[in-house]
PDB file of C-alpha atoms in Angstrom:
ATOM      1  CA  MET A   1      57.510 118.465 132.799  1.00 51.00           C
ATOM      2  CA  THR A   2      59.248 116.957 136.341  1.00 55.00           C
ATOM      3  CA  ASP A   3      57.648 115.188 139.115  1.00 59.00           C
ATOM      4  CA  PRO A   4      57.579 117.209 142.198  1.00 60.00           C
ATOM      5  CA  THR A   5      57.115 113.804 144.406  1.00 70.00           C
ATOM      6  CA  PRO A   6      60.198 113.481 146.800  1.00 70.00           C
ATOM      7  CA  LEU A   7      62.215 110.593 145.165  1.00 87.00           C
ATOM      8  CA  PRO A   8      63.139 108.246 148.339  1.00 91.00           C
ATOM      9  CA  ILE A   9      66.196 106.481 148.678  1.00 96.00           C
ATOM     10  CA  ALA A  10      66.190 102.712 148.496  1.00 97.00           C
ATOM     11  CA  ASP A  11      67.206 100.771 151.608  1.00 97.00           C
ATOM     12  CA  VAL A  12      68.880  97.082 151.441  1.00 98.00           C
ATOM     13  CA  PRO A  13      65.800  95.326 152.070  1.00 97.00           C
ATOM     14  CA  ALA A  14      64.003  97.330 149.364  1.00 96.00           C
ATOM     15  CA  VAL A  15      66.799  96.202 147.194  1.00 98.00           C
ATOM     16  CA  ARG A  16      66.668  93.058 148.306  1.00 97.00           C
ATOM     17  CA  SER A  17      62.762  92.535 146.934  1.00 96.00           C
ATOM     18  CA  LEU A  18      64.305  94.066 144.020  1.00 96.00           C
ATOM     19  CA  LEU A  19      67.127  90.548 143.305  1.00 96.00           C
ATOM     20  CA  ASP A  20      64.644  88.180 143.539  1.00 94.00           C
ATOM     21  CA  ARG A  21      62.920  89.260 140.195  1.00 96.00           C
ATOM     22  CA  LEU A  22      65.885  90.303 138.383  1.00 98.00           C
ATOM     23  CA  SER A  23      68.860  88.309 135.862  1.00 98.00           C
ATOM     24  CA  GLY A  24      70.204  90.850 134.380  1.00 99.00           C
ATOM     25  CA  PHE A  25      72.780  93.932 136.041  1.00 99.00           C
ATOM     26  CA  ILE A  26      73.928  96.657 133.182  1.00 99.00           C
ATOM     27  CA  PHE A  27      76.274  99.256 135.119  1.00 99.00           C
ATOM     28  CA  ASP A  28      77.625 102.225 133.782  1.00 98.00           C
ATOM     29  CA  LEU A  29      80.965 103.104 134.740  1.00 97.00           C
ATOM     30  CA  ASP A  30      81.695 106.512 135.636  1.00 93.00           C
ATOM     31  CA  GLY A  31      80.539 108.354 138.438  1.00 93.00           C
ATOM     32  CA  THR A  32      78.509 104.046 139.467  1.00 97.00           C
ATOM     33  CA  LEU A  33      81.602 101.987 139.815  1.00 98.00           C
ATOM     34  CA  TYR A  34      84.431 104.262 140.080  1.00 96.00           C
ATOM     35  CA  ILE A  35      85.249 108.462 139.687  1.00 91.00           C
ATOM     36  CA  GLY A  36      88.188 109.172 137.348  1.00 87.00           C
ATOM     37  CA  GLY A  37      90.584 106.173 139.373  1.00 91.00           C
ATOM     38  CA  GLU A  38      89.058 105.551 142.726  1.00 93.00           C
ATOM     39  CA  LEU A  39      86.528 102.881 143.143  1.00 97.00           C
ATOM     40  CA  ILE A  40      83.172 104.003 144.699  1.00 97.00           C
ATOM     41  CA  PRO A  41      83.322 101.810 147.517  1.00 98.00           C
ATOM     42  CA  GLY A  42      81.027  98.699 147.178  1.00 98.00           C
ATOM     43  CA  ALA A  43      81.456  98.901 143.528  1.00 99.00           C
ATOM     44  CA  ASP A  44      83.581  95.754 144.532  1.00 98.00           C
ATOM     45  CA  ALA A  45      81.515  93.409 146.590  1.00 98.00           C
ATOM     46  CA  ALA A  46      78.633  94.552 144.744  1.00 99.00           C
ATOM     47  CA  VAL A  47      79.743  93.161 141.380  1.00 99.00           C
ATOM     48  CA  ASP A  48      80.639  89.990 142.700  1.00 98.00           C
ATOM     49  CA  GLY A  49      77.819  89.601 145.045  1.00 98.00           C
ATOM     50  CA  LEU A  50      75.487  89.510 141.750  1.00 99.00           C
ATOM     51  CA  ARG A  51      77.915  86.688 139.947  1.00 98.00           C
ATOM     52  CA  ARG A  52      77.671  85.189 143.449  1.00 98.00           C
ATOM     53  CA  LEU A  53      74.026  84.798 143.234  1.00 98.00           C
ATOM     54  CA  GLY A  54      73.729  83.546 139.524  1.00 98.00           C
ATOM     55  CA  LYS A  55      72.724  87.076 137.705  1.00 99.00           C
ATOM     56  CA  LYS A  56      74.531  88.275 134.730  1.00 98.00           C
ATOM     57  CA  VAL A  57      76.466  91.662 134.765  1.00 99.00           C
ATOM     58  CA  ALA A  58      77.005  93.661 131.815  1.00 99.00           C
ATOM     59  CA  PHE A  59      79.141  97.090 131.750  1.00 99.00           C
ATOM     60  CA  VAL A  60      77.828 100.023 129.149  1.00 98.00           C
ATOM     61  CA  SER A  61      80.127 103.136 128.893  1.00 97.00           C
ATOM     62  CA  ASN A  62      78.883 105.844 126.361  1.00 97.00           C
ATOM     63  CA  LYS A  63      83.155 107.133 126.763  1.00 95.00           C
ATOM     64  CA  PRO A  64      84.512 106.125 123.305  1.00 97.00           C
ATOM     65  CA  ILE A  65      87.898 107.627 124.092  1.00 96.00           C
ATOM     66  CA  GLY A  66      88.911 104.446 125.523  1.00 95.00           C
ATOM     67  CA  THR A  67      89.571 101.350 124.357  1.00 96.00           C
ATOM     68  CA  ARG A  68      87.476  98.054 125.623  1.00 97.00           C
ATOM     69  CA  GLN A  69      90.220  96.179 126.887  1.00 97.00           C
ATOM     70  CA  GLU A  70      91.522  99.270 128.884  1.00 97.00           C
ATOM     71  CA  TYR A  71      88.504  99.718 130.814  1.00 98.00           C
ATOM     72  CA  ALA A  72      88.701  95.618 131.672  1.00 98.00           C
ATOM     73  CA  GLU A  73      91.611  96.397 132.593  1.00 98.00           C
ATOM     74  CA  LYS A  74      90.691  99.609 134.418  1.00 98.00           C
ATOM     75  CA  LEU A  75      88.265  97.577 136.344  1.00 98.00           C
ATOM     76  CA  ASN A  76      90.652  94.723 136.829  1.00 98.00           C
ATOM     77  CA  ARG A  77      92.735  96.827 138.138  1.00 98.00           C
ATOM     78  CA  LEU A  78      90.250  98.695 140.497  1.00 98.00           C
ATOM     79  CA  GLY A  79      88.739  95.155 142.566  1.00 98.00           C
ATOM     80  CA  VAL A  80      86.363  94.608 140.043  1.00 98.00           C
ATOM     81  CA  ALA A  81      86.500  91.067 137.822  1.00 96.00           C
ATOM     82  CA  CYS A  82      85.761  91.228 134.584  1.00 97.00           C
ATOM     83  CA  SER A  83      86.059  89.970 131.068  1.00 98.00           C
ATOM     84  CA  VAL A  84      86.761  92.490 128.203  1.00 98.00           C
ATOM     85  CA  ASP A  85      83.648  90.933 126.258  1.00 97.00           C
ATOM     86  CA  GLU A  86      81.635  91.908 129.117  1.00 98.00           C
ATOM     87  CA  VAL A  87      82.616  95.636 128.070  1.00 98.00           C
ATOM     88  CA  ILE A  88      80.534  97.761 125.901  1.00 98.00           C
ATOM     89  CA  ASN A  89      81.053 100.949 124.239  1.00 98.00           C
ATOM     90  CA  SER A  90      79.343 103.769 121.949  1.00 99.00           C
ATOM     91  CA  ALA A  91      82.737 103.082 119.659  1.00 99.00           C
ATOM     92  CA  LEU A  92      82.130  99.472 119.850  1.00 98.00           C
ATOM     93  CA  VAL A  93      78.344 100.181 119.078  1.00 99.00           C
ATOM     94  CA  ALA A  94      79.237 102.392 116.229  1.00 99.00           C
ATOM     95  CA  ALA A  95      81.695 100.146 114.079  1.00 99.00           C
ATOM     96  CA  ARG A  96      79.124  97.291 114.814  1.00 98.00           C
ATOM     97  CA  TYR A  97      76.102  99.224 113.511  1.00 99.00           C
ATOM     98  CA  LEU A  98      77.824 100.437 110.233  1.00 99.00           C
ATOM     99  CA  GLN A  99      79.216  96.461 109.973  1.00 99.00           C
ATOM    100  CA  LYS A 100      75.415  95.882 109.766  1.00 98.00           C
ATOM    101  CA  HIS A 101      74.163  98.050 107.928  1.00 98.00           C
ATOM    102  CA  ARG A 102      77.081  99.806 105.667  1.00 98.00           C
ATOM    103  CA  PRO A 103      79.857  97.265 105.351  1.00 99.00           C
ATOM    104  CA  GLY A 104      83.219  97.737 104.160  1.00 98.00           C
ATOM    105  CA  ALA A 105      82.134 101.598 104.514  1.00 99.00           C
ATOM    106  CA  ARG A 106      84.591 104.495 103.994  1.00 99.00           C
ATOM    107  CA  CYS A 107      84.640 106.383 107.269  1.00 99.00           C
ATOM    108  CA  PHE A 108      85.746 109.615 108.704  1.00 99.00           C
ATOM    109  CA  PRO A 109      86.064 109.648 111.544  1.00 99.00           C
ATOM    110  CA  VAL A 110      85.531 112.862 114.059  1.00 99.00           C
ATOM    111  CA  ALA A 111      87.417 111.055 116.722  1.00 99.00           C
ATOM    112  CA  GLU A 112      90.517 109.705 118.826  1.00 98.00           C
ATOM    113  CA  PRO A 113      92.238 106.061 118.194  1.00 98.00           C
ATOM    114  CA  PRO A 114      89.996 103.858 119.931  1.00 98.00           C
ATOM    115  CA  VAL A 115      87.246 104.672 117.284  1.00 99.00           C
ATOM    116  CA  ILE A 116      89.444 104.250 114.295  1.00 98.00           C
ATOM    117  CA  LYS A 117      90.269 101.072 115.708  1.00 98.00           C
ATOM    118  CA  GLU A 118      87.385  99.571 116.339  1.00 98.00           C
ATOM    119  CA  LEU A 119      85.841 100.858 112.511  1.00 99.00           C
ATOM    120  CA  LEU A 120      89.650  98.854 111.221  1.00 99.00           C
ATOM    121  CA  ASP A 121      88.517  95.674 113.254  1.00 98.00           C
ATOM    122  CA  HIS A 122      84.994  95.497 111.507  1.00 99.00           C
ATOM    123  CA  GLY A 123      86.306  95.705 108.199  1.00 99.00           C
ATOM    124  CA  LEU A 124      85.332  99.147 107.865  1.00 99.00           C
ATOM    125  CA  ARG A 125      87.742 101.679 105.736  1.00 99.00           C
ATOM    126  CA  ILE A 126      89.175 105.102 107.014  1.00 99.00           C
ATOM    127  CA  SER A 127      88.992 108.012 104.376  1.00 99.00           C
ATOM    128  CA  ASP A 128      90.018 111.937 104.547  1.00 99.00           C
ATOM    129  CA  ASP A 129      88.677 112.481 100.835  1.00 99.00           C
ATOM    130  CA  PRO A 130      85.122 114.853 101.052  1.00 99.00           C
ATOM    131  CA  GLU A 131      84.285 112.786  97.279  1.00 99.00           C
ATOM    132  CA  GLN A 132      84.614 109.242  98.409  1.00 99.00           C
ATOM    133  CA  ILE A 133      83.598 109.852 102.089  1.00 99.00           C
ATOM    134  CA  ASP A 134      80.569 107.280 102.598  1.00 99.00           C
ATOM    135  CA  VAL A 135      79.365 107.745 106.959  1.00 99.00           C
ATOM    136  CA  VAL A 136      81.193 110.869 108.796  1.00 99.00           C
ATOM    137  CA  VAL A 137      81.469 108.937 112.617  1.00 99.00           C
ATOM    138  CA  VAL A 138      81.083 111.820 115.017  1.00 99.00           C
ATOM    139  CA  ALA A 139      82.798 110.922 118.124  1.00 99.00           C
ATOM    140  CA  PHE A 140      84.045 112.731 121.511  1.00 98.00           C
ATOM    141  CA  ASP A 141      87.544 113.986 120.076  1.00 98.00           C
ATOM    142  CA  ARG A 142      89.956 116.146 122.270  1.00 98.00           C
ATOM    143  CA  THR A 143      91.546 116.858 118.804  1.00 98.00           C
ATOM    144  CA  PHE A 144      88.215 118.693 116.517  1.00 99.00           C
ATOM    145  CA  ASP A 145      89.237 121.204 114.691  1.00 99.00           C
ATOM    146  CA  TYR A 146      88.847 123.129 111.945  1.00 99.00           C
ATOM    147  CA  ARG A 147      90.199 120.609 109.494  1.00 99.00           C
ATOM    148  CA  LYS A 148      88.085 117.821 110.963  1.00 99.00           C
ATOM    149  CA  LEU A 149      84.700 120.382 110.202  1.00 99.00           C
ATOM    150  CA  ASN A 150      85.839 121.070 107.110  1.00 99.00           C
ATOM    151  CA  ILE A 151      86.182 117.527 105.829  1.00 99.00           C
ATOM    152  CA  ALA A 152      82.988 116.742 107.562  1.00 99.00           C
ATOM    153  CA  TYR A 153      80.879 119.857 106.287  1.00 99.00           C
ATOM    154  CA  ARG A 154      82.207 118.880 102.655  1.00 99.00           C
ATOM    155  CA  ALA A 155      81.390 114.620 103.010  1.00 99.00           C
ATOM    156  CA  ALA A 156      77.930 115.934 103.695  1.00 99.00           C
ATOM    157  CA  LEU A 157      77.826 117.864 100.861  1.00 98.00           C
ATOM    158  CA  HIS A 158      78.657 114.817  98.522  1.00 98.00           C
ATOM    159  CA  GLY A 159      76.008 112.871 100.328  1.00 98.00           C
ATOM    160  CA  ALA A 160      77.958 111.350 102.806  1.00 99.00           C
ATOM    161  CA  GLU A 161      75.762 109.483 106.001  1.00 99.00           C
ATOM    162  CA  LEU A 162      75.999 111.430 109.317  1.00 99.00           C
ATOM    163  CA  ILE A 163      76.512 109.209 112.797  1.00 99.00           C
ATOM    164  CA  ALA A 164      77.502 109.344 116.097  1.00 99.00           C
ATOM    165  CA  THR A 165      78.461 107.632 119.107  1.00 99.00           C
ATOM    166  CA  ASN A 166      76.820 109.411 121.683  1.00 98.00           C
ATOM    167  CA  PRO A 167      75.295 112.097 122.940  1.00 97.00           C
ATOM    168  CA  ASP A 168      76.708 114.071 125.871  1.00 94.00           C
ATOM    169  CA  ARG A 169      77.059 117.423 126.052  1.00 93.00           C
ATOM    170  CA  THR A 170      80.034 116.920 129.137  1.00 90.00           C
ATOM    171  CA  CYS A 171      82.477 114.165 129.978  1.00 88.00           C
ATOM    172  CA  PRO A 172      82.907 114.348 134.288  1.00 76.00           C
ATOM    173  CA  MET A 173      86.896 114.433 134.861  1.00 76.00           C
ATOM    174  CA  PRO A 174      88.592 113.933 138.281  1.00 72.00           C
ATOM    175  CA  ASP A 175      89.102 117.932 138.613  1.00 80.00           C
ATOM    176  CA  TYR A 176      86.385 119.722 136.000  1.00 82.00           C
ATOM    177  CA  ASP A 177      84.355 118.583 132.624  1.00 85.00           C
ATOM    178  CA  LEU A 178      85.452 118.590 129.557  1.00 91.00           C
ATOM    179  CA  PRO A 179      83.336 119.416 126.131  1.00 96.00           C
ATOM    180  CA  ASP A 180      81.598 115.897 124.606  1.00 96.00           C
ATOM    181  CA  ALA A 181      80.886 114.558 121.733  1.00 98.00           C
ATOM    182  CA  ALA A 182      77.570 116.747 121.636  1.00 98.00           C
ATOM    183  CA  CYS A 183      79.567 119.771 120.893  1.00 98.00           C
ATOM    184  CA  MET A 184      80.956 118.027 117.952  1.00 99.00           C
ATOM    185  CA  ILE A 185      77.620 117.226 117.005  1.00 99.00           C
ATOM    186  CA  ALA A 186      76.243 120.694 117.221  1.00 99.00           C
ATOM    187  CA  ALA A 187      79.064 121.811 114.988  1.00 99.00           C
ATOM    188  CA  ILE A 188      78.298 119.206 112.632  1.00 99.00           C
ATOM    189  CA  GLU A 189      74.955 119.971 112.330  1.00 99.00           C
ATOM    190  CA  ALA A 190      75.327 123.535 112.310  1.00 99.00           C
ATOM    191  CA  CYS A 191      77.578 123.939 109.129  1.00 99.00           C
ATOM    192  CA  THR A 192      75.474 121.345 107.387  1.00 99.00           C
ATOM    193  CA  GLN A 193      71.792 121.468 108.174  1.00 98.00           C
ATOM    194  CA  ARG A 194      71.636 118.045 108.865  1.00 98.00           C
ATOM    195  CA  LYS A 195      70.729 115.855 112.124  1.00 98.00           C
ATOM    196  CA  VAL A 196      73.372 113.388 112.969  1.00 99.00           C
ATOM    197  CA  HIS A 197      71.370 110.196 112.985  1.00 98.00           C
ATOM    198  CA  PRO A 198      71.920 107.805 114.773  1.00 99.00           C
ATOM    199  CA  ILE A 199      73.460 108.343 118.217  1.00 99.00           C
ATOM    200  CA  VAL A 200      74.159 104.711 118.828  1.00 99.00           C
ATOM    201  CA  GLY A 201      75.037 105.607 122.244  1.00 98.00           C
ATOM    202  CA  LYS A 202      72.880 105.941 125.558  1.00 98.00           C
ATOM    203  CA  PRO A 203      69.796 106.191 125.865  1.00 98.00           C
ATOM    204  CA  SER A 204      69.768 104.126 121.733  1.00 98.00           C
ATOM    205  CA  PRO A 205      67.593 101.346 121.335  1.00 98.00           C
ATOM    206  CA  ILE A 206      70.839 100.356 119.303  1.00 98.00           C
ATOM    207  CA  MET A 207      73.195 100.221 122.369  1.00 98.00           C
ATOM    208  CA  LEU A 208      70.672  98.290 124.401  1.00 97.00           C
ATOM    209  CA  GLN A 209      70.187  95.687 122.393  1.00 98.00           C
ATOM    210  CA  GLU A 210      74.390  95.066 122.610  1.00 98.00           C
ATOM    211  CA  ALA A 211      74.277  94.859 126.592  1.00 98.00           C
ATOM    212  CA  LEU A 212      70.708  92.705 126.300  1.00 98.00           C
ATOM    213  CA  ASP A 213      72.226  89.973 123.968  1.00 98.00           C
ATOM    214  CA  LEU A 214      75.162  90.288 125.699  1.00 98.00           C
ATOM    215  CA  VAL A 215      73.006  89.197 128.664  1.00 98.00           C
ATOM    216  CA  GLY A 216      70.817  86.737 127.222  1.00 98.00           C
ATOM    217  CA  LEU A 217      68.124  87.992 128.816  1.00 98.00           C
ATOM    218  CA  GLN A 218      65.275  90.327 127.930  1.00 98.00           C
ATOM    219  CA  PRO A 219      64.800  93.919 129.448  1.00 98.00           C
ATOM    220  CA  ARG A 220      61.944  93.321 132.297  1.00 98.00           C
ATOM    221  CA  GLN A 221      63.948  90.662 133.929  1.00 98.00           C
ATOM    222  CA  CYS A 222      66.866  93.391 133.595  1.00 99.00           C
ATOM    223  CA  ALA A 223      68.326  96.698 136.142  1.00 99.00           C
ATOM    224  CA  MET A 224      70.236  99.657 134.601  1.00 99.00           C
ATOM    225  CA  LEU A 225      72.105 101.517 136.872  1.00 99.00           C
ATOM    226  CA  GLY A 226      74.003 104.593 136.222  1.00 98.00           C
ATOM    227  CA  ASP A 227      74.234 108.059 137.524  1.00 96.00           C
ATOM    228  CA  ARG A 228      72.802 109.788 134.852  1.00 94.00           C
ATOM    229  CA  PRO A 229      68.768 110.771 134.161  1.00 96.00           C
ATOM    230  CA  GLU A 230      69.110 111.546 130.683  1.00 95.00           C
ATOM    231  CA  THR A 231      70.933 108.605 129.035  1.00 96.00           C
ATOM    232  CA  ASP A 232      70.959 105.791 132.292  1.00 97.00           C
ATOM    233  CA  MET A 233      67.669 106.443 133.022  1.00 98.00           C
ATOM    234  CA  GLN A 234      65.972 107.298 129.614  1.00 98.00           C
ATOM    235  CA  MET A 235      67.494 104.456 128.303  1.00 98.00           C
ATOM    236  CA  ALA A 236      65.708 101.961 131.194  1.00 98.00           C
ATOM    237  CA  ARG A 237      62.775 103.983 130.518  1.00 98.00           C
ATOM    238  CA  ASP A 238      61.878 103.611 126.867  1.00 97.00           C
ATOM    239  CA  ALA A 239      63.134 100.092 127.416  1.00 97.00           C
ATOM    240  CA  GLY A 240      61.421  98.555 130.770  1.00 98.00           C
ATOM    241  CA  LEU A 241      64.165  97.842 132.337  1.00 98.00           C
ATOM    242  CA  THR A 242      64.178  98.885 135.804  1.00 98.00           C
ATOM    243  CA  GLY A 243      66.337 102.094 136.497  1.00 98.00           C
ATOM    244  CA  MET A 244      68.472 102.099 139.598  1.00 99.00           C
ATOM    245  CA  LEU A 245      69.780 105.826 139.864  1.00 98.00           C
ATOM    246  CA  VAL A 246      73.096 106.238 142.002  1.00 98.00           C
ATOM    247  CA  LEU A 247      73.988 110.103 143.416  1.00 97.00           C
ATOM    248  CA  THR A 248      77.871 108.894 143.164  1.00 95.00           C
ATOM    249  CA  GLY A 249      78.053 110.886 140.112  1.00 92.00           C
ATOM    250  CA  VAL A 250      76.737 114.186 138.035  1.00 90.00           C
ATOM    251  CA  THR A 251      73.256 113.852 140.082  1.00 93.00           C
ATOM    252  CA  GLY A 252      72.839 113.807 143.742  1.00 93.00           C
ATOM    253  CA  PRO A 253      70.633 114.177 146.435  1.00 94.00           C
ATOM    254  CA  ASP A 254      69.567 117.779 145.860  1.00 93.00           C
ATOM    255  CA  ASP A 255      68.516 116.984 142.403  1.00 93.00           C
ATOM    256  CA  LEU A 256      65.948 114.563 143.110  1.00 94.00           C
ATOM    257  CA  ALA A 257      63.287 116.623 143.305  1.00 90.00           C
ATOM    258  CA  THR A 258      63.335 117.681 139.527  1.00 92.00           C
ATOM    259  CA  LEU A 259      64.803 114.980 137.617  1.00 94.00           C
ATOM    260  CA  ALA A 260      63.062 115.306 133.686  1.00 88.00           C
ATOM    261  CA  VAL A 261      63.290 111.111 133.852  1.00 95.00           C
ATOM    262  CA  ARG A 262      62.955 109.269 137.464  1.00 94.00           C
ATOM    263  CA  PRO A 263      64.343 105.740 137.719  1.00 98.00           C
ATOM    264  CA  ASP A 264      62.180 102.917 139.043  1.00 97.00           C
ATOM    265  CA  CYS A 265      64.457 103.255 142.396  1.00 96.00           C
ATOM    266  CA  VAL A 266      67.784 105.815 143.574  1.00 98.00           C
ATOM    267  CA  LEU A 267      70.969 104.468 145.301  1.00 98.00           C
ATOM    268  CA  SER A 268      73.283 107.007 147.865  1.00 98.00           C
ATOM    269  CA  SER A 269      75.404 104.331 145.846  1.00 98.00           C
ATOM    270  CA  VAL A 270      76.280 100.980 144.756  1.00 99.00           C
ATOM    271  CA  LEU A 271      77.250 100.082 148.803  1.00 98.00           C
ATOM    272  CA  THR A 272      73.555  99.455 148.830  1.00 99.00           C
ATOM    273  CA  LEU A 273      73.619  96.840 146.132  1.00 99.00           C
ATOM    274  CA  ALA A 274      76.537  95.135 147.773  1.00 99.00           C
ATOM    275  CA  ASP A 275      74.630  95.093 151.161  1.00 98.00           C
ATOM    276  CA  ALA A 276      71.435  93.640 149.770  1.00 98.00           C
ATOM    277  CA  CYS A 277      73.571  90.624 147.917  1.00 98.00           C
ATOM    278  CA  ARG A 278      74.776  89.171 151.200  1.00 94.00           C
TER     279      ARG A 278
END
C-alpha cells in the first residue's frame, strides 16, 4: 500500500545535515549522473565535492551491456572523475557470485559480450551444450532468440542452475525504453516452470555487499542515490542505507504521491547535493 503523505523535496540545508552523518555515497548511473550521453548538471561537482569532504564514492549499475571500463571511461569523458575499480555492474556481481559459489562452472550466458567477458575473467567456462551446462546466466540481451531460449530450457531440464544479472523490466534510452532482463527471465521461467534465482543486481543484498566492500563502510554510514524506487530505494530500505531519490530519471515529481517504496530524501537532482558540498 502506498503512503499518500506528500514527500518534500529536500533543499540544500537539509542535504547538508545528511552530509554530516554520512561517510559513503553509492551512485546509480543512468538517470542519476547522466542521461544517455548527457551529463546531468551538477553531477561532476557533486562527486568532486564529496571527495573533497573525504567521503567515499562508488558507482553501481544494473546494466550489463557495457564493461566496467566502458562505464568508467564514459564518466570520465563527461567530467566525473573515477577509476574502473570504483564501478560495479550486475555482470561483475554475477561473475563474482559464481566464482565464489560455483568456481569453474560451465555457464550458458543469455547475455551480450560484456557478461561473457566477466565470466571468463573470473575463471568460469562457457558452454552451449545443455547436458554440460552447470549454470544459465540470464541478462539484458538484445540478441535473445529462440535458440538461446531452447538451450536454456534444455539445460534446466538437465538440472542447470538459473541465475540472472538484474530484474529491470525496461532499460531507458535517449529516444525510448528497451525491454530489459526481466523479459528474458520471464520467458525462461515460463518454459522451465522454475524461478530464476538469485537475481544479483539491485535491489539484491549481493550487489549491495559488493558496494559496501568497495567503500569499506557499514550500511548506516552510506547513502544510495538513484532514480528507481523499486531497485535503488528498495535496496537502501532493505539494508538500512539512507535512500536519496533523484527526479531526473524514471521518477518525476508527479510520481511522489504514489511511490511503493518511499525514500528517506528526495532531490530535484544531484545539483542539490553539489550545492550542499560547497
